[in-house]
PDB file of C-alpha atoms and ligand atoms in Angstrom:
ATOM      1  CA  MET A 102      10.237 -12.347  16.088  1.00 51.00           C
ATOM      2  CA  THR A 103       8.993  -9.456  13.975  1.00 57.00           C
ATOM      3  CA  GLU A 104       6.347  -6.787  14.582  1.00 88.00           C
ATOM      4  CA  LYS A 105       5.041  -6.848  11.050  1.00 97.00           C
ATOM      5  CA  TYR A 106       3.541  -9.483   8.812  1.00 98.00           C
ATOM      6  CA  LYS A 107       6.149 -10.358   6.225  1.00 98.00           C
ATOM      7  CA  LEU A 108       5.078 -11.663   2.830  1.00 98.00           C
ATOM      8  CA  ILE A 109       7.957 -13.438   1.096  1.00 98.00           C
ATOM      9  CA  TYR A 110       7.738 -14.051  -2.645  1.00 97.00           C
ATOM     10  CA  PHE A 111       9.657 -13.595  -5.871  1.00 95.00           C
ATOM     11  CA  PRO A 112       9.695 -10.139  -7.542  1.00 92.00           C
ATOM     12  CA  ILE A 113       6.623 -10.835  -9.672  1.00 94.00           C
ATOM     13  CA  ARG A 114       2.855 -10.479  -9.194  1.00 96.00           C
ATOM     14  CA  PHE A 115       1.476 -13.923 -10.089  1.00 97.00           C
ATOM     15  CA  ARG A 116       0.487 -15.907  -6.962  1.00 98.00           C
ATOM     16  CA  ALA A 117       1.267 -13.177  -4.415  1.00 98.00           C
ATOM     17  CA  GLU A 118      -0.309 -10.040  -5.817  1.00 97.00           C
ATOM     18  CA  GLY A 119      -3.786 -10.751  -4.415  1.00 98.00           C
ATOM     19  CA  LEU A 120      -2.183 -11.290  -1.005  1.00 98.00           C
ATOM     20  CA  ARG A 121      -0.369  -7.963  -1.356  1.00 98.00           C
ATOM     21  CA  TRP A 122      -3.689  -6.248  -2.189  1.00 98.00           C
ATOM     22  CA  THR A 123      -5.259  -7.958   0.836  1.00 98.00           C
ATOM     23  CA  LEU A 124      -2.476  -6.793   3.146  1.00 98.00           C
ATOM     24  CA  ALA A 125      -2.586  -3.275   1.697  1.00 98.00           C
ATOM     25  CA  TYR A 126      -6.375  -3.090   2.124  1.00 98.00           C
ATOM     26  CA  SER A 127      -6.283  -4.599   5.624  1.00 97.00           C
ATOM     27  CA  GLY A 128      -4.316  -1.810   7.285  1.00 95.00           C
ATOM     28  CA  LEU A 129      -2.213  -4.483   9.047  1.00 97.00           C
ATOM     29  CA  PRO A 130       1.503  -3.574   9.214  1.00 97.00           C
ATOM     30  CA  TRP A 131       3.375  -5.604   6.605  1.00 98.00           C
ATOM     31  CA  GLU A 132       6.595  -5.927   4.705  1.00 97.00           C
ATOM     32  CA  ASP A 133       6.705  -6.902   1.040  1.00 96.00           C
ATOM     33  CA  LYS A 134       9.823  -9.057   0.986  1.00 96.00           C
ATOM     34  CA  LYS A 135      10.835  -9.818  -2.599  1.00 94.00           C
ATOM     35  CA  ILE A 136      13.660 -12.281  -3.025  1.00 95.00           C
ATOM     36  CA  MET A 137      15.690 -13.065  -6.097  1.00 93.00           C
ATOM     37  CA  MET A 138      16.032 -16.631  -7.386  1.00 91.00           C
ATOM     38  CA  GLU A 139      19.697 -16.731  -6.289  1.00 94.00           C
ATOM     39  CA  GLU A 140      18.638 -16.229  -2.643  1.00 97.00           C
ATOM     40  CA  TRP A 141      15.898 -18.836  -2.871  1.00 97.00           C
ATOM     41  CA  ALA A 142      18.125 -21.952  -2.758  1.00 96.00           C
ATOM     42  CA  GLY A 143      19.353 -20.974   0.706  1.00 97.00           C
ATOM     43  CA  LEU A 144      15.910 -19.999   1.977  1.00 98.00           C
ATOM     44  CA  LYS A 145      13.904 -22.919   0.563  1.00 98.00           C
ATOM     45  CA  PRO A 146      14.810 -25.453   3.322  1.00 98.00           C
ATOM     46  CA  THR A 147      13.566 -22.982   5.979  1.00 98.00           C
ATOM     47  CA  VAL A 148      10.089 -22.561   4.431  1.00 98.00           C
ATOM     48  CA  PRO A 149       7.382 -25.167   5.178  1.00 98.00           C
ATOM     49  CA  SER A 150       7.111 -27.566   2.205  1.00 98.00           C
ATOM     50  CA  GLY A 151       9.710 -25.445   0.350  1.00 98.00           C
ATOM     51  CA  ILE A 152       7.421 -23.097  -1.599  1.00 98.00           C
ATOM     52  CA  LEU A 153       6.480 -19.427  -1.821  1.00 98.00           C
ATOM     53  CA  PRO A 154       4.521 -17.298  -1.103  1.00 98.00           C
ATOM     54  CA  CYS A 155       5.150 -17.558   2.629  1.00 98.00           C
ATOM     55  CA  LEU A 156       3.575 -15.268   5.218  1.00 98.00           C
ATOM     56  CA  VAL A 157       5.561 -14.796   8.423  1.00 98.00           C
ATOM     57  CA  THR A 158       3.200 -13.661  11.179  1.00 98.00           C
ATOM     58  CA  PRO A 159       4.214 -11.165  13.901  1.00 97.00           C
ATOM     59  CA  ASP A 160       4.611 -14.086  16.352  1.00 96.00           C
ATOM     60  CA  GLY A 161       7.001 -15.853  13.963  1.00 97.00           C
ATOM     61  CA  ARG A 162       4.787 -18.517  12.369  1.00 98.00           C
ATOM     62  CA  LYS A 163       5.435 -19.317   8.715  1.00 98.00           C
ATOM     63  CA  LEU A 164       2.266 -19.874   6.672  1.00 98.00           C
ATOM     64  CA  VAL A 165       2.264 -21.241   3.128  1.00 99.00           C
ATOM     65  CA  GLN A 166      -0.272 -22.051   0.372  1.00 98.00           C
ATOM     66  CA  SER A 167      -1.642 -18.838  -1.049  1.00 99.00           C
ATOM     67  CA  ALA A 168      -5.293 -19.910  -0.645  1.00 98.00           C
ATOM     68  CA  ALA A 169      -4.765 -20.637   3.065  1.00 98.00           C
ATOM     69  CA  ILE A 170      -2.856 -17.369   3.541  1.00 98.00           C
ATOM     70  CA  ALA A 171      -5.672 -15.443   1.829  1.00 98.00           C
ATOM     71  CA  ARG A 172      -8.282 -16.936   4.145  1.00 98.00           C
ATOM     72  CA  PHE A 173      -6.093 -16.347   7.221  1.00 98.00           C
ATOM     73  CA  LEU A 174      -5.569 -12.677   6.325  1.00 98.00           C
ATOM     74  CA  ALA A 175      -9.246 -12.226   5.517  1.00 98.00           C
ATOM     75  CA  VAL A 176     -10.242 -13.405   8.989  1.00 98.00           C
ATOM     76  CA  ARG A 177      -7.600 -11.163  10.599  1.00 97.00           C
ATOM     77  CA  ALA A 178      -8.689  -8.156   8.507  1.00 97.00           C
ATOM     78  CA  GLY A 179     -12.454  -8.676   8.920  1.00 98.00           C
ATOM     79  CA  ILE A 180     -13.057  -9.285   5.208  1.00 98.00           C
ATOM     80  CA  TYR A 181     -14.112 -12.935   5.461  1.00 98.00           C
ATOM     81  CA  PRO A 182     -17.919 -13.200   5.327  1.00 98.00           C
ATOM     82  CA  ALA A 183     -19.976 -14.236   8.360  1.00 96.00           C
ATOM     83  CA  GLY A 184     -22.628 -16.708   7.130  1.00 97.00           C
ATOM     84  CA  GLU A 185     -21.932 -20.364   6.321  1.00 98.00           C
ATOM     85  CA  ALA A 186     -23.119 -20.105   2.698  1.00 98.00           C
ATOM     86  CA  GLU A 187     -21.110 -16.913   2.136  1.00 98.00           C
ATOM     87  CA  GLN A 188     -18.010 -18.478   3.677  1.00 98.00           C
ATOM     88  CA  CYS A 189     -18.343 -21.459   1.354  1.00 98.00           C
ATOM     89  CA  LYS A 190     -18.705 -19.090  -1.629  1.00 98.00           C
ATOM     90  CA  CYS A 191     -15.650 -17.164  -0.485  1.00 98.00           C
ATOM     91  CA  ASP A 192     -13.585 -20.376  -0.169  1.00 98.00           C
ATOM     92  CA  GLU A 193     -14.807 -21.412  -3.629  1.00 98.00           C
ATOM     93  CA  LEU A 194     -13.643 -18.135  -5.183  1.00 99.00           C
ATOM     94  CA  ILE A 195     -10.305 -18.197  -3.332  1.00 99.00           C
ATOM     95  CA  ALA A 196      -9.676 -21.704  -4.735  1.00 98.00           C
ATOM     96  CA  LEU A 197     -10.872 -20.683  -8.205  1.00 99.00           C
ATOM     97  CA  VAL A 198      -8.338 -17.845  -8.355  1.00 99.00           C
ATOM     98  CA  GLN A 199      -5.388 -19.163  -6.345  1.00 98.00           C
ATOM     99  CA  CYS A 200      -5.595 -22.770  -7.610  1.00 98.00           C
ATOM    100  CA  ASP A 201      -7.438 -23.121 -10.953  1.00 98.00           C
ATOM    101  CA  LEU A 202      -6.633 -19.732 -12.440  1.00 98.00           C
ATOM    102  CA  MET A 203      -3.006 -19.714 -11.271  1.00 98.00           C
ATOM    103  CA  ALA A 204      -2.444 -23.202 -12.732  1.00 98.00           C
ATOM    104  CA  ALA A 205      -3.405 -21.850 -16.177  1.00 98.00           C
ATOM    105  CA  TYR A 206      -1.505 -18.565 -15.647  1.00 98.00           C
ATOM    106  CA  GLU A 207       1.647 -20.518 -14.699  1.00 98.00           C
ATOM    107  CA  GLN A 208       1.752 -21.976 -18.214  1.00 98.00           C
ATOM    108  CA  PHE A 209       2.705 -18.629 -19.737  1.00 97.00           C
ATOM    109  CA  LEU A 210       5.201 -17.286 -17.204  1.00 96.00           C
ATOM    110  CA  PRO A 211       8.376 -15.839 -18.805  1.00 92.00           C
ATOM    111  CA  LEU A 212      10.639 -18.560 -17.384  1.00 89.00           C
ATOM    112  CA  ARG A 213       8.988 -21.106 -19.715  1.00 94.00           C
ATOM    113  CA  PRO A 214      10.237 -21.804 -23.238  1.00 96.00           C
ATOM    114  CA  GLN A 215       8.530 -19.689 -25.895  1.00 97.00           C
ATOM    115  CA  GLU A 216       6.658 -22.642 -27.442  1.00 98.00           C
ATOM    116  CA  GLU A 217       5.182 -23.669 -24.064  1.00 98.00           C
ATOM    117  CA  ARG A 218       4.166 -20.085 -23.383  1.00 97.00           C
ATOM    118  CA  ARG A 219       2.394 -19.915 -26.733  1.00 98.00           C
ATOM    119  CA  ARG A 220       0.399 -23.028 -25.809  1.00 98.00           C
ATOM    120  CA  GLY A 221      -0.250 -21.452 -22.406  1.00 98.00           C
ATOM    121  CA  TYR A 222      -1.669 -18.295 -23.980  1.00 98.00           C
ATOM    122  CA  ASP A 223      -3.889 -20.379 -26.284  1.00 98.00           C
ATOM    123  CA  ASN A 224      -5.148 -22.482 -23.391  1.00 98.00           C
ATOM    124  CA  TRP A 225      -5.819 -19.338 -21.383  1.00 98.00           C
ATOM    125  CA  ASN A 226      -7.630 -17.450 -24.114  1.00 98.00           C
ATOM    126  CA  GLU A 227      -9.635 -20.387 -25.487  1.00 98.00           C
ATOM    127  CA  LYS A 228     -10.448 -22.415 -22.354  1.00 98.00           C
ATOM    128  CA  ALA A 229      -9.416 -21.054 -18.947  1.00 98.00           C
ATOM    129  CA  ALA A 230     -10.462 -17.411 -19.383  1.00 98.00           C
ATOM    130  CA  PRO A 231     -13.957 -18.182 -20.751  1.00 98.00           C
ATOM    131  CA  ARG A 232     -14.539 -20.635 -17.901  1.00 98.00           C
ATOM    132  CA  ILE A 233     -13.049 -18.653 -15.030  1.00 98.00           C
ATOM    133  CA  LEU A 234     -13.328 -14.987 -16.006  1.00 98.00           C
ATOM    134  CA  GLY A 235     -16.679 -15.650 -17.694  1.00 98.00           C
ATOM    135  CA  TYR A 236     -18.005 -17.138 -14.464  1.00 98.00           C
ATOM    136  CA  LEU A 237     -16.703 -14.269 -12.296  1.00 98.00           C
ATOM    137  CA  ASP A 238     -18.045 -11.660 -14.719  1.00 98.00           C
ATOM    138  CA  GLY A 239     -21.458 -13.346 -14.531  1.00 98.00           C
ATOM    139  CA  ILE A 240     -21.470 -13.189 -10.723  1.00 98.00           C
ATOM    140  CA  LEU A 241     -20.737  -9.459 -10.887  1.00 98.00           C
ATOM    141  CA  ALA A 242     -23.416  -8.939 -13.564  1.00 98.00           C
ATOM    142  CA  ASP A 243     -25.988 -10.292 -11.080  1.00 98.00           C
ATOM    143  CA  SER A 244     -24.584  -8.435  -8.061  1.00 98.00           C
ATOM    144  CA  GLN A 245     -26.581  -5.546  -6.561  1.00 97.00           C
ATOM    145  CA  SER A 246     -23.640  -4.287  -4.511  1.00 98.00           C
ATOM    146  CA  GLY A 247     -20.890  -4.480  -7.118  1.00 98.00           C
ATOM    147  CA  TYR A 248     -19.073  -7.023  -4.906  1.00 98.00           C
ATOM    148  CA  LEU A 249     -18.775 -10.758  -5.492  1.00 98.00           C
ATOM    149  CA  ILE A 250     -20.399 -11.906  -2.250  1.00 98.00           C
ATOM    150  CA  GLY A 251     -23.209 -10.049  -0.473  1.00 97.00           C
ATOM    151  CA  ASP A 252     -23.101  -6.333   0.237  1.00 97.00           C
ATOM    152  CA  GLU A 253     -19.549  -5.916   1.479  1.00 97.00           C
ATOM    153  CA  LEU A 254     -16.074  -6.245   0.044  1.00 98.00           C
ATOM    154  CA  THR A 255     -14.445  -9.586   0.872  1.00 98.00           C
ATOM    155  CA  VAL A 256     -11.042 -11.076   0.219  1.00 99.00           C
ATOM    156  CA  ALA A 257     -12.516 -12.654  -2.935  1.00 99.00           C
ATOM    157  CA  ASP A 258     -12.933  -9.181  -4.454  1.00 99.00           C
ATOM    158  CA  LEU A 259      -9.288  -8.346  -3.741  1.00 98.00           C
ATOM    159  CA  LEU A 260      -7.922 -11.583  -5.222  1.00 99.00           C
ATOM    160  CA  VAL A 261     -10.077 -11.278  -8.343  1.00 99.00           C
ATOM    161  CA  ALA A 262      -9.333  -7.584  -8.940  1.00 98.00           C
ATOM    162  CA  ALA A 263      -5.600  -8.110  -8.394  1.00 98.00           C
ATOM    163  CA  VAL A 264      -5.410 -10.892 -10.962  1.00 98.00           C
ATOM    164  CA  VAL A 265      -7.539  -9.013 -13.509  1.00 98.00           C
ATOM    165  CA  ASP A 266      -5.112  -6.108 -13.018  1.00 97.00           C
ATOM    166  CA  SER A 267      -2.105  -8.427 -13.501  1.00 96.00           C
ATOM    167  CA  LEU A 268      -3.535 -10.070 -16.618  1.00 97.00           C
ATOM    168  CA  SER A 269      -4.260  -6.633 -18.075  1.00 95.00           C
ATOM    169  CA  GLN A 270      -0.490  -5.982 -18.116  1.00 93.00           C
ATOM    170  CA  ILE A 271       0.268  -8.977 -20.346  1.00 94.00           C
ATOM    171  CA  PRO A 272      -0.321  -8.169 -24.039  1.00 95.00           C
ATOM    172  CA  GLU A 273      -1.148 -11.761 -25.097  1.00 97.00           C
ATOM    173  CA  VAL A 274      -3.974 -12.139 -22.547  1.00 97.00           C
ATOM    174  CA  ARG A 275      -4.984  -8.519 -21.943  1.00 97.00           C
ATOM    175  CA  ALA A 276      -8.154  -8.736 -24.038  1.00 98.00           C
ATOM    176  CA  SER A 277      -9.462 -11.691 -22.027  1.00 98.00           C
ATOM    177  CA  ALA A 278      -9.591  -9.450 -18.952  1.00 97.00           C
ATOM    178  CA  GLN A 279     -10.431  -6.091 -20.481  1.00 96.00           C
ATOM    179  CA  SER A 280     -13.295  -7.397 -22.627  1.00 97.00           C
ATOM    180  CA  ARG A 281     -15.279  -8.389 -19.523  1.00 98.00           C
ATOM    181  CA  LYS A 282     -17.105  -5.228 -18.562  1.00 98.00           C
ATOM    182  CA  HIS A 283     -18.229  -6.213 -15.072  1.00 98.00           C
ATOM    183  CA  LEU A 284     -14.740  -7.353 -14.066  1.00 98.00           C
ATOM    184  CA  THR A 285     -13.303  -4.160 -15.557  1.00 98.00           C
ATOM    185  CA  ALA A 286     -15.761  -1.974 -13.600  1.00 98.00           C
ATOM    186  CA  HIS A 287     -15.077  -4.006 -10.440  1.00 98.00           C
ATOM    187  CA  LEU A 288     -11.312  -3.467 -10.822  1.00 98.00           C
ATOM    188  CA  ALA A 289     -11.811   0.263 -11.396  1.00 98.00           C
ATOM    189  CA  LYS A 290     -13.975   0.483  -8.270  1.00 98.00           C
ATOM    190  CA  LEU A 291     -11.401  -1.286  -6.101  1.00 98.00           C
ATOM    191  CA  ARG A 292      -8.489   0.692  -7.492  1.00 97.00           C
ATOM    192  CA  GLN A 293     -10.191   3.841  -6.174  1.00 97.00           C
ATOM    193  CA  GLN A 294     -10.334   2.502  -2.629  1.00 97.00           C
ATOM    194  CA  GLU A 295      -7.997   4.712  -0.558  1.00 97.00           C
ATOM    195  CA  LYS A 296      -5.562   2.120   0.824  1.00 97.00           C
ATOM    196  CA  LEU A 297      -5.355   0.231  -2.454  1.00 98.00           C
ATOM    197  CA  ALA A 298      -4.780   3.430  -4.395  1.00 97.00           C
ATOM    198  CA  ALA A 299      -1.894   4.239  -2.025  1.00 97.00           C
ATOM    199  CA  TYR A 300      -0.418   0.738  -2.479  1.00 96.00           C
ATOM    200  CA  LEU A 301      -0.709   0.924  -6.265  1.00 95.00           C
ATOM    201  CA  LYS A 302       0.958   4.329  -6.277  1.00 94.00           C
ATOM    202  CA  SER A 303       3.866   3.078  -4.178  1.00 93.00           C
ATOM    203  CA  ARG A 304       4.142  -0.349  -5.852  1.00 89.00           C
ATOM    204  CA  ASP A 305       7.715  -1.039  -6.818  1.00 74.00           C
ATOM    205  CA  ASP A 306       7.673  -2.009 -10.476  1.00 71.00           C
ATOM    206  CA  SER A 307      11.418  -1.628 -10.851  1.00 67.00           C
ATOM    207  CA  PHE A 308      12.266  -5.344 -10.826  1.00 67.00           C
ATOM    208  CA  PRO A 309      12.606  -6.687 -14.364  1.00 63.00           C
ATOM    209  CA  GLY A 310       9.548  -8.734 -15.277  1.00 67.00           C
ATOM    210  CA  PHE A 311       7.571  -7.642 -12.199  1.00 73.00           C
ATOM    211  CA  ASN A 312       4.340  -7.086 -14.099  1.00 78.00           C
ATOM    212  CA  VAL A 313       3.679 -10.789 -14.748  1.00 89.00           C
TER     213      VAL A 313
HETATM  214  N1  GSH B  16      -0.257 -24.126  -4.305  1.00 69.61           N
HETATM  215  C1  GSH B  16       0.830 -23.267  -3.932  1.00 69.61           C
HETATM  216  C2  GSH B  16       1.820 -23.211  -5.078  1.00 69.61           C
HETATM  217  C3  GSH B  16       3.126 -22.577  -4.640  1.00 69.61           C
HETATM  218  C4  GSH B  16       4.167 -22.575  -5.743  1.00 69.61           C
HETATM  219  O1  GSH B  16       4.081 -23.347  -6.716  1.00 69.61           O
HETATM  220  N2  GSH B  16       5.143 -21.703  -5.574  1.00 69.61           N
HETATM  221  C5  GSH B  16       6.196 -21.547  -6.550  1.00 69.61           C
HETATM  222  C6  GSH B  16       6.243 -20.112  -7.024  1.00 69.61           C
HETATM  223  S1  GSH B  16       4.686 -19.551  -7.606  1.00 69.61           S
HETATM  224  C7  GSH B  16       7.540 -21.834  -5.901  1.00 69.61           C
HETATM  225  O2  GSH B  16       7.705 -21.675  -4.715  1.00 69.61           O
HETATM  226  N3  GSH B  16       8.527 -22.214  -6.729  1.00 69.61           N
HETATM  227  C8  GSH B  16       9.888 -22.411  -6.289  1.00 69.61           C
HETATM  228  C9  GSH B  16      10.205 -23.817  -5.951  1.00 69.61           C
HETATM  229  O3  GSH B  16       9.337 -24.720  -6.059  1.00 69.61           O
HETATM  230  O4  GSH B  16      11.336 -24.072  -5.522  1.00 69.61           O
HETATM  231  C10 GSH B  16       0.304 -21.874  -3.548  1.00 69.61           C
HETATM  232  O5  GSH B  16      -0.779 -21.498  -4.019  1.00 69.61           O
HETATM  233  O6  GSH B  16       0.945 -21.169  -2.754  1.00 69.61           O
END
Protein backbone atom coordinates (compact mmCIF):
# COMPACT_ATOMS: atom_id res chain seq x y z
CA MET A 1 0.00 0.00 0.00
CA THR A 2 1.17 3.53 -0.75
CA GLU A 3 -0.38 6.94 -0.08
CA LYS A 4 0.70 8.41 -3.37
CA TYR A 5 0.09 7.55 -6.99
CA LYS A 6 3.31 6.11 -8.35
CA LEU A 7 4.10 6.40 -12.04
CA ILE A 8 6.75 3.88 -13.06
CA TYR A 9 8.60 4.38 -16.34
CA PHE A 10 12.07 4.55 -17.82
CA PRO A 11 14.12 7.77 -17.43
CA ILE A 12 12.85 9.29 -20.68
CA ARG A 13 9.84 11.41 -21.68
CA PHE A 14 8.30 9.50 -24.60
CA ARG A 15 5.12 7.63 -23.55
CA ALA A 16 5.03 8.86 -19.94
CA GLU A 17 5.61 12.59 -20.16
CA GLY A 18 1.96 13.46 -20.85
CA LEU A 19 1.00 11.37 -17.81
CA ARG A 20 3.57 13.26 -15.73
CA TRP A 21 2.08 16.58 -16.91
CA THR A 22 -1.39 15.26 -16.04
CA LEU A 23 -0.31 14.23 -12.55
CA ALA A 24 1.52 17.53 -12.02
CA TYR A 25 -1.53 19.53 -13.15
CA SER A 26 -3.97 17.40 -11.14
CA GLY A 27 -2.62 18.28 -7.70
CA LEU A 28 -2.88 14.57 -6.76
CA PRO A 29 0.09 13.37 -4.67
CA TRP A 30 2.42 11.36 -6.90
CA GLU A 31 5.86 9.89 -7.20
CA ASP A 32 7.80 9.91 -10.46
CA LYS A 33 9.54 6.55 -10.26
CA LYS A 34 12.17 6.26 -12.98
CA ILE A 35 13.81 2.88 -13.34
CA MET A 36 16.90 1.93 -15.26
CA MET A 37 16.85 -0.87 -17.84
CA GLU A 38 18.93 -3.11 -15.54
CA GLU A 39 16.15 -3.02 -12.91
CA TRP A 40 13.44 -3.70 -15.47
CA ALA A 41 14.11 -7.44 -15.97
CA GLY A 42 13.30 -8.10 -12.32
CA LEU A 43 10.25 -5.83 -12.28
CA LYS A 44 8.70 -6.86 -15.60
CA PRO A 45 7.00 -10.07 -14.32
CA THR A 46 5.25 -8.04 -11.59
CA VAL A 47 3.67 -5.53 -14.01
CA PRO A 48 0.41 -6.46 -15.80
CA SER A 49 1.23 -7.58 -19.37
CA GLY A 50 4.91 -6.73 -18.71
CA ILE A 51 5.04 -3.15 -20.03
CA LEU A 52 5.56 0.41 -18.81
CA PRO A 53 4.30 3.00 -18.03
CA CYS A 54 2.51 1.57 -15.01
CA LEU A 55 0.49 3.64 -12.55
CA VAL A 56 0.25 2.23 -9.03
CA THR A 57 -2.81 3.72 -7.32
CA PRO A 58 -2.89 4.60 -3.59
CA ASP A 59 -4.91 1.40 -2.95
CA GLY A 60 -2.24 -0.71 -4.67
CA ARG A 61 -3.77 -1.38 -8.09
CA LYS A 62 -1.38 -1.49 -11.04
CA LEU A 63 -2.73 0.17 -14.19
CA VAL A 64 -1.06 -0.10 -17.59
CA GLN A 65 -1.59 1.20 -21.16
CA SER A 66 -0.83 4.89 -21.27
CA ALA A 67 -4.13 5.80 -22.97
CA ALA A 68 -6.13 4.03 -20.24
CA ILE A 69 -3.99 5.63 -17.51
CA ALA A 70 -4.53 9.07 -19.06
CA ARG A 71 -8.30 8.63 -19.06
CA PHE A 72 -8.28 7.25 -15.50
CA LEU A 73 -6.26 10.22 -14.20
CA ALA A 74 -8.42 12.67 -16.12
CA VAL A 75 -11.56 11.38 -14.41
CA ARG A 76 -9.84 11.48 -11.00
CA ALA A 77 -8.53 15.02 -11.61
CA GLY A 78 -11.76 16.43 -13.09
CA ILE A 79 -10.22 17.13 -16.50
CA TYR A 80 -12.26 14.61 -18.50
CA PRO A 81 -15.12 16.39 -20.30
CA ALA A 82 -18.76 15.87 -19.30
CA GLY A 83 -20.77 15.49 -22.53
CA GLU A 84 -20.87 12.32 -24.64
CA ALA A 85 -19.56 14.02 -27.80
CA GLU A 86 -16.76 15.74 -25.87
CA GLN A 87 -15.80 12.49 -24.16
CA CYS A 88 -15.59 10.76 -27.54
CA LYS A 89 -13.40 13.62 -28.85
CA CYS A 90 -11.19 13.35 -25.78
CA ASP A 91 -10.79 9.57 -26.24
CA GLU A 92 -9.99 10.18 -29.91
CA LEU A 93 -7.22 12.65 -29.05
CA ILE A 94 -5.81 10.43 -26.28
CA ALA A 95 -5.57 7.56 -28.80
CA LEU A 96 -4.12 9.85 -31.48
CA VAL A 97 -1.28 10.92 -29.19
CA GLN A 98 -0.63 7.83 -27.06
CA CYS A 99 -1.13 5.27 -29.86
CA ASP A 100 -0.66 6.73 -33.38
CA LEU A 101 1.83 9.47 -32.56
CA MET A 102 3.88 7.33 -30.16
CA ALA A 103 4.12 4.52 -32.74
CA ALA A 104 5.82 6.96 -35.15
CA TYR A 105 7.92 8.55 -32.37
CA GLU A 106 9.15 5.10 -31.28
CA GLN A 107 10.86 4.69 -34.66
CA PHE A 108 13.47 7.32 -33.83
CA LEU A 109 14.27 6.53 -30.20
CA PRO A 110 18.03 6.47 -29.43
CA LEU A 111 18.08 2.72 -28.72
CA ARG A 112 17.44 2.04 -32.43
CA PRO A 113 20.24 1.66 -34.98
CA GLN A 114 21.15 4.92 -36.71
CA GLU A 115 19.76 3.83 -40.10
CA GLU A 116 16.36 2.93 -38.60
CA ARG A 117 16.27 6.24 -36.76
CA ARG A 118 16.96 8.10 -39.99
CA ARG A 119 13.98 6.34 -41.60
CA GLY A 120 11.97 7.16 -38.47
CA TYR A 121 12.77 10.86 -38.75
CA ASP A 122 11.83 10.84 -42.45
CA ASN A 123 8.55 9.07 -41.75
CA TRP A 124 7.81 11.52 -38.95
CA ASN A 125 8.62 14.66 -40.89
CA GLU A 126 7.03 13.61 -44.20
CA LYS A 127 3.98 11.60 -43.09
CA ALA A 128 3.16 11.37 -39.37
CA ALA A 129 3.72 15.01 -38.38
CA PRO A 130 1.67 16.51 -41.25
CA ARG A 131 -1.18 14.11 -40.47
CA ILE A 132 -1.15 14.28 -36.68
CA LEU A 133 0.31 17.67 -35.77
CA GLY A 134 -1.42 19.26 -38.78
CA TYR A 135 -4.76 17.94 -37.54
CA LEU A 136 -4.19 19.11 -33.95
CA ASP A 137 -2.99 22.53 -35.11
CA GLY A 138 -6.18 22.86 -37.18
CA ILE A 139 -8.37 22.08 -34.17
CA LEU A 140 -6.61 24.81 -32.19
CA ALA A 141 -6.90 27.26 -35.11
CA ASP A 142 -10.69 26.88 -34.90
CA SER A 143 -10.85 26.96 -31.09
CA GLN A 144 -12.37 30.00 -29.36
CA SER A 145 -10.98 29.03 -25.95
CA GLY A 146 -7.44 28.08 -26.93
CA TYR A 147 -8.14 24.52 -25.70
CA LEU A 148 -8.69 21.43 -27.84
CA ILE A 149 -12.15 20.55 -26.55
CA GLY A 150 -14.75 23.10 -25.44
CA ASP A 151 -13.98 25.93 -23.05
CA GLU A 152 -11.91 24.14 -20.43
CA LEU A 153 -8.55 22.43 -20.27
CA THR A 154 -8.81 18.64 -20.57
CA VAL A 155 -6.32 15.82 -20.40
CA ALA A 156 -6.05 16.04 -24.21
CA ASP A 157 -4.43 19.47 -23.88
CA LEU A 158 -1.85 18.11 -21.42
CA LEU A 159 -0.93 15.10 -23.57
CA VAL A 160 -0.63 17.21 -26.72
CA ALA A 161 1.39 20.01 -25.09
CA ALA A 162 3.72 17.52 -23.39
CA VAL A 163 4.54 15.75 -26.64
CA VAL A 164 4.99 19.01 -28.58
CA ASP A 165 7.40 20.03 -25.80
CA SER A 166 9.25 16.69 -26.06
CA LEU A 167 9.51 16.82 -29.85
CA SER A 168 10.85 20.37 -29.62
CA GLN A 169 13.91 18.98 -27.78
CA ILE A 170 14.89 16.66 -30.64
CA PRO A 171 16.85 18.51 -33.35
CA GLU A 172 15.78 16.24 -36.24
CA VAL A 173 12.04 16.77 -35.62
CA ARG A 174 12.01 20.12 -33.81
CA ALA A 175 10.79 22.08 -36.84
CA SER A 176 7.74 19.84 -37.25
CA ALA A 177 6.51 21.01 -33.84
CA GLN A 178 7.78 24.58 -33.75
CA SER A 179 6.50 25.49 -37.22
CA ARG A 180 2.89 24.95 -36.11
CA LYS A 181 1.90 28.26 -34.59
CA HIS A 182 -1.29 27.19 -32.83
CA LEU A 183 0.40 24.22 -31.17
CA THR A 184 3.31 26.46 -30.19
CA ALA A 185 0.97 29.06 -28.63
CA HIS A 186 -0.98 26.27 -26.89
CA LEU A 187 2.24 24.87 -25.37
CA ALA A 188 3.32 28.33 -24.22
CA LYS A 189 -0.08 28.88 -22.59
CA LEU A 190 0.06 25.58 -20.71
CA ARG A 191 3.66 26.04 -19.63
CA GLN A 192 2.55 29.19 -17.79
CA GLN A 193 -0.04 27.31 -15.75
CA GLU A 194 1.16 27.43 -12.13
CA LYS A 195 1.41 23.71 -11.31
CA LEU A 196 2.92 22.83 -14.67
CA ALA A 197 5.45 25.64 -14.39
CA ALA A 198 6.47 24.25 -10.98
CA TYR A 199 6.80 20.71 -12.42
CA LEU A 200 8.86 21.93 -15.37
CA LYS A 201 11.14 23.87 -13.05
CA SER A 202 11.72 20.84 -10.84
CA ARG A 203 11.88 18.28 -13.68
CA ASP A 204 14.93 16.10 -13.29
CA ASP A 205 16.76 16.21 -16.60
CA SER A 206 19.91 14.68 -15.17
CA PHE A 207 19.42 11.18 -16.60
CA PRO A 208 21.35 10.75 -19.84
CA GLY A 209 18.97 10.86 -22.79
CA PHE A 210 16.00 12.04 -20.70
CA ASN A 211 14.85 14.62 -23.23
CA VAL A 212 13.63 12.07 -25.79
N1 LIG B 1 0.54 0.61 -25.77
C1 LIG B 1 1.40 0.67 -24.62
C2 LIG B 1 2.83 0.48 -25.07
C3 LIG B 1 3.75 0.22 -23.89
C4 LIG B 1 5.18 -0.05 -24.32
O1 LIG B 1 5.45 -0.40 -25.48
N2 LIG B 1 6.07 0.13 -23.36
C5 LIG B 1 7.49 -0.05 -23.61
C6 LIG B 1 8.23 1.22 -23.26
S1 LIG B 1 7.57 2.62 -24.08
C7 LIG B 1 8.03 -1.13 -22.69
O2 LIG B 1 7.51 -1.37 -21.63
N3 LIG B 1 9.14 -1.76 -23.11
C8 LIG B 1 9.85 -2.73 -22.31
C9 LIG B 1 9.47 -4.13 -22.60
O3 LIG B 1 8.61 -4.40 -23.47
O4 LIG B 1 9.99 -5.02 -21.92
C10 LIG B 1 1.19 1.99 -23.87
O5 LIG B 1 0.77 2.97 -24.49
O6 LIG B 1 1.42 2.05 -22.65
